């Protein structure tokens, strides 16, 4: 699980840095069109920026959120209080023993379970 978290974090970091690397390699053009004109976007313009821009924005936002959620789940351990071999009646008896439910509720739920 730790290896998966490390790989996921590395992939997310790489995806977050890809636009910066592409921007650093792009040449702005030459002459009077260096800052303004038909190639001012640096990517050649067109529809590609309108398609890939939102996709990259979603990836840049979703990957860190997913990494944090996975990290919290991984560090938090299991939430369930029941062990794999426990029956519903065992859980009910434990709740009664801890005082979470009273005798009437225990009897009612025991009858509902069929014992």
PDB file of C-alpha atoms in Angstrom:
ATOM      1  CA  UNK A   1       0.000   0.000   0.000  1.00  0.00           C
ATOM      2  CA  UNK A   2       2.889   2.339   0.750  1.00  0.00           C
ATOM      3  CA  UNK A   3       4.472   1.648  -2.628  1.00  0.00           C
ATOM      4  CA  UNK A   4       1.168   2.494  -4.288  1.00  0.00           C
ATOM      5  CA  UNK A   5       0.941   5.774  -2.366  1.00  0.00           C
ATOM      6  CA  UNK A   6       4.525   6.674  -3.334  1.00  0.00           C
ATOM      7  CA  UNK A   7       3.887   5.859  -7.000  1.00  0.00           C
ATOM      8  CA  UNK A   8       0.649   7.834  -6.944  1.00  0.00           C
ATOM      9  CA  UNK A   9       2.369  10.852  -5.417  1.00  0.00           C
ATOM     10  CA  UNK A  10       5.223  10.655  -7.950  1.00  0.00           C
ATOM     11  CA  UNK A  11       2.776  10.454 -10.867  1.00  0.00           C
ATOM     12  CA  UNK A  12       0.786  13.395  -9.504  1.00  0.00           C
ATOM     13  CA  UNK A  13       3.925  15.470  -9.105  1.00  0.00           C
ATOM     14  CA  UNK A  14       5.022  14.663 -12.647  1.00  0.00           C
ATOM     15  CA  UNK A  15       1.627  15.622 -14.050  1.00  0.00           C
ATOM     16  CA  UNK A  16       1.633  18.879 -12.092  1.00  0.00           C
ATOM     17  CA  UNK A  17       5.071  19.812 -13.452  1.00  0.00           C
ATOM     18  CA  UNK A  18       4.384  18.894 -17.093  1.00  0.00           C
ATOM     19  CA  UNK A  19       2.800  22.251 -18.058  1.00  0.00           C
ATOM     20  CA  UNK A  20       5.722  24.143 -16.521  1.00  0.00           C
ATOM     21  CA  UNK A  21       8.248  22.031 -18.427  1.00  0.00           C
ATOM     22  CA  UNK A  22       6.360  22.516 -21.694  1.00  0.00           C
ATOM     23  CA  UNK A  23       6.134  26.270 -21.121  1.00  0.00           C
ATOM     24  CA  UNK A  24       9.857  26.498 -20.430  1.00  0.00           C
ATOM     25  CA  UNK A  25      10.663  24.746 -23.724  1.00  0.00           C
ATOM     26  CA  UNK A  26       8.244  26.713 -25.897  1.00  0.00           C
ATOM     27  CA  UNK A  27       9.786  29.504 -27.928  1.00  0.00           C
ATOM     28  CA  UNK A  28       7.754  32.721 -28.049  1.00  0.00           C
ATOM     29  CA  UNK A  29       8.353  33.386 -31.745  1.00  0.00           C
ATOM     30  CA  UNK A  30      10.550  35.822 -33.586  1.00  0.00           C
ATOM     31  CA  UNK A  31      10.625  39.451 -34.568  1.00  0.00           C
ATOM     32  CA  UNK A  32       7.630  41.691 -34.041  1.00  0.00           C
ATOM     33  CA  UNK A  33       5.385  38.764 -33.119  1.00  0.00           C
ATOM     34  CA  UNK A  34       7.411  37.860 -30.044  1.00  0.00           C
ATOM     35  CA  UNK A  35       4.692  39.032 -27.612  1.00  0.00           C
ATOM     36  CA  UNK A  36       1.688  39.868 -29.780  1.00  0.00           C
ATOM     37  CA  UNK A  37       0.205  38.488 -32.926  1.00  0.00           C
ATOM     38  CA  UNK A  38      -0.979  35.167 -34.267  1.00  0.00           C
ATOM     39  CA  UNK A  39       1.323  33.074 -32.067  1.00  0.00           C
ATOM     40  CA  UNK A  40       1.062  34.952 -28.821  1.00  0.00           C
ATOM     41  CA  UNK A  41      -0.151  31.897 -26.921  1.00  0.00           C
ATOM     42  CA  UNK A  42       3.126  30.072 -27.513  1.00  0.00           C
ATOM     43  CA  UNK A  43       1.279  26.804 -28.155  1.00  0.00           C
ATOM     44  CA  UNK A  44       0.237  27.607 -31.700  1.00  0.00           C
ATOM     45  CA  UNK A  45      -3.311  28.638 -30.719  1.00  0.00           C
ATOM     46  CA  UNK A  46      -6.310  26.725 -31.968  1.00  0.00           C
ATOM     47  CA  UNK A  47      -8.731  24.440 -30.184  1.00  0.00           C
ATOM     48  CA  UNK A  48      -6.117  22.309 -28.468  1.00  0.00           C
ATOM     49  CA  UNK A  49      -5.713  24.800 -25.639  1.00  0.00           C
ATOM     50  CA  UNK A  50      -9.451  24.917 -25.122  1.00  0.00           C
ATOM     51  CA  UNK A  51      -9.628  21.122 -24.816  1.00  0.00           C
ATOM     52  CA  UNK A  52      -6.470  20.292 -22.900  1.00  0.00           C
ATOM     53  CA  UNK A  53      -6.535  23.355 -20.637  1.00  0.00           C
ATOM     54  CA  UNK A  54      -9.615  22.296 -18.624  1.00  0.00           C
ATOM     55  CA  UNK A  55      -8.432  18.676 -18.564  1.00  0.00           C
ATOM     56  CA  UNK A  56      -5.107  19.698 -17.090  1.00  0.00           C
ATOM     57  CA  UNK A  57      -6.856  21.950 -14.588  1.00  0.00           C
ATOM     58  CA  UNK A  58      -9.021  19.029 -13.447  1.00  0.00           C
ATOM     59  CA  UNK A  59      -5.984  16.763 -13.165  1.00  0.00           C
ATOM     60  CA  UNK A  60      -3.978  19.353 -11.267  1.00  0.00           C
ATOM     61  CA  UNK A  61      -6.828  19.782  -8.791  1.00  0.00           C
ATOM     62  CA  UNK A  62      -7.991  16.160  -8.554  1.00  0.00           C
ATOM     63  CA  UNK A  63      -4.638  14.445  -8.092  1.00  0.00           C
ATOM     64  CA  UNK A  64      -3.553  16.250  -4.910  1.00  0.00           C
ATOM     65  CA  UNK A  65      -7.036  15.843  -3.424  1.00  0.00           C
ATOM     66  CA  UNK A  66      -7.020  12.120  -4.214  1.00  0.00           C
ATOM     67  CA  UNK A  67      -3.496  11.765  -2.804  1.00  0.00           C
ATOM     68  CA  UNK A  68      -4.527  13.425   0.466  1.00  0.00           C
ATOM     69  CA  UNK A  69      -7.645  11.231   0.766  1.00  0.00           C
ATOM     70  CA  UNK A  70      -5.632   8.058   0.144  1.00  0.00           C
ATOM     71  CA  UNK A  71      -2.964   9.148   2.609  1.00  0.00           C
ATOM     72  CA  UNK A  72      -5.542   9.840   5.321  1.00  0.00           C
ATOM     73  CA  UNK A  73      -7.230   6.484   4.734  1.00  0.00           C
ATOM     74  CA  UNK A  74      -3.899   4.697   4.754  1.00  0.00           C
ATOM     75  CA  UNK A  75      -2.717   6.357   7.956  1.00  0.00           C
ATOM     76  CA  UNK A  76      -6.099   6.068   9.666  1.00  0.00           C
ATOM     77  CA  UNK A  77      -6.254   2.286   9.573  1.00  0.00           C
ATOM     78  CA  UNK A  78      -9.529   0.408   9.724  1.00  0.00           C
ATOM     79  CA  UNK A  79     -12.611   2.147  11.025  1.00  0.00           C
ATOM     80  CA  UNK A  80     -14.767  -0.859  11.700  1.00  0.00           C
ATOM     81  CA  UNK A  81     -14.909  -2.057  15.278  1.00  0.00           C
ATOM     82  CA  UNK A  82     -16.013  -5.540  14.279  1.00  0.00           C
ATOM     83  CA  UNK A  83     -13.434  -8.208  13.648  1.00  0.00           C
ATOM     84  CA  UNK A  84     -13.955 -10.475  10.632  1.00  0.00           C
ATOM     85  CA  UNK A  85     -15.166 -13.436  12.722  1.00  0.00           C
ATOM     86  CA  UNK A  86     -17.833 -11.546  14.704  1.00  0.00           C
ATOM     87  CA  UNK A  87     -21.517 -12.150  14.124  1.00  0.00           C
ATOM     88  CA  UNK A  88     -24.153  -9.430  14.438  1.00  0.00           C
ATOM     89  CA  UNK A  89     -25.284 -11.004  17.722  1.00  0.00           C
ATOM     90  CA  UNK A  90     -21.724 -10.760  19.109  1.00  0.00           C
ATOM     91  CA  UNK A  91     -21.632  -7.063  18.232  1.00  0.00           C
ATOM     92  CA  UNK A  92     -25.038  -6.576  19.860  1.00  0.00           C
ATOM     93  CA  UNK A  93     -23.830  -8.293  23.037  1.00  0.00           C
ATOM     94  CA  UNK A  94     -20.732  -6.077  23.134  1.00  0.00           C
ATOM     95  CA  UNK A  95     -22.848  -2.933  22.774  1.00  0.00           C
ATOM     96  CA  UNK A  96     -25.090  -4.116  25.615  1.00  0.00           C
ATOM     97  CA  UNK A  97     -22.063  -4.907  27.775  1.00  0.00           C
ATOM     98  CA  UNK A  98     -20.591  -1.433  27.164  1.00  0.00           C
ATOM     99  CA  UNK A  99     -23.902   0.172  28.102  1.00  0.00           C
ATOM    100  CA  UNK A 100     -24.593   1.666  24.684  1.00  0.00           C
ATOM    101  CA  UNK A 101     -28.051   0.084  24.601  1.00  0.00           C
ATOM    102  CA  UNK A 102     -30.448  -0.902  27.372  1.00  0.00           C
ATOM    103  CA  UNK A 103     -32.007  -4.330  28.028  1.00  0.00           C
ATOM    104  CA  UNK A 104     -35.227  -3.581  26.148  1.00  0.00           C
ATOM    105  CA  UNK A 105     -33.405  -2.471  23.021  1.00  0.00           C
ATOM    106  CA  UNK A 106     -31.061  -5.468  23.296  1.00  0.00           C
ATOM    107  CA  UNK A 107     -33.993  -7.905  23.485  1.00  0.00           C
ATOM    108  CA  UNK A 108     -35.819  -6.191  20.608  1.00  0.00           C
ATOM    109  CA  UNK A 109     -32.789  -6.271  18.330  1.00  0.00           C
ATOM    110  CA  UNK A 110     -31.961  -9.867  19.344  1.00  0.00           C
ATOM    111  CA  UNK A 111     -35.497 -10.923  18.321  1.00  0.00           C
ATOM    112  CA  UNK A 112     -35.079  -9.003  15.050  1.00  0.00           C
ATOM    113  CA  UNK A 113     -31.868 -10.914  14.336  1.00  0.00           C
ATOM    114  CA  UNK A 114     -33.719 -14.189  14.841  1.00  0.00           C
ATOM    115  CA  UNK A 115     -32.035 -15.569  17.964  1.00  0.00           C
TER     116      UNK A 115
END
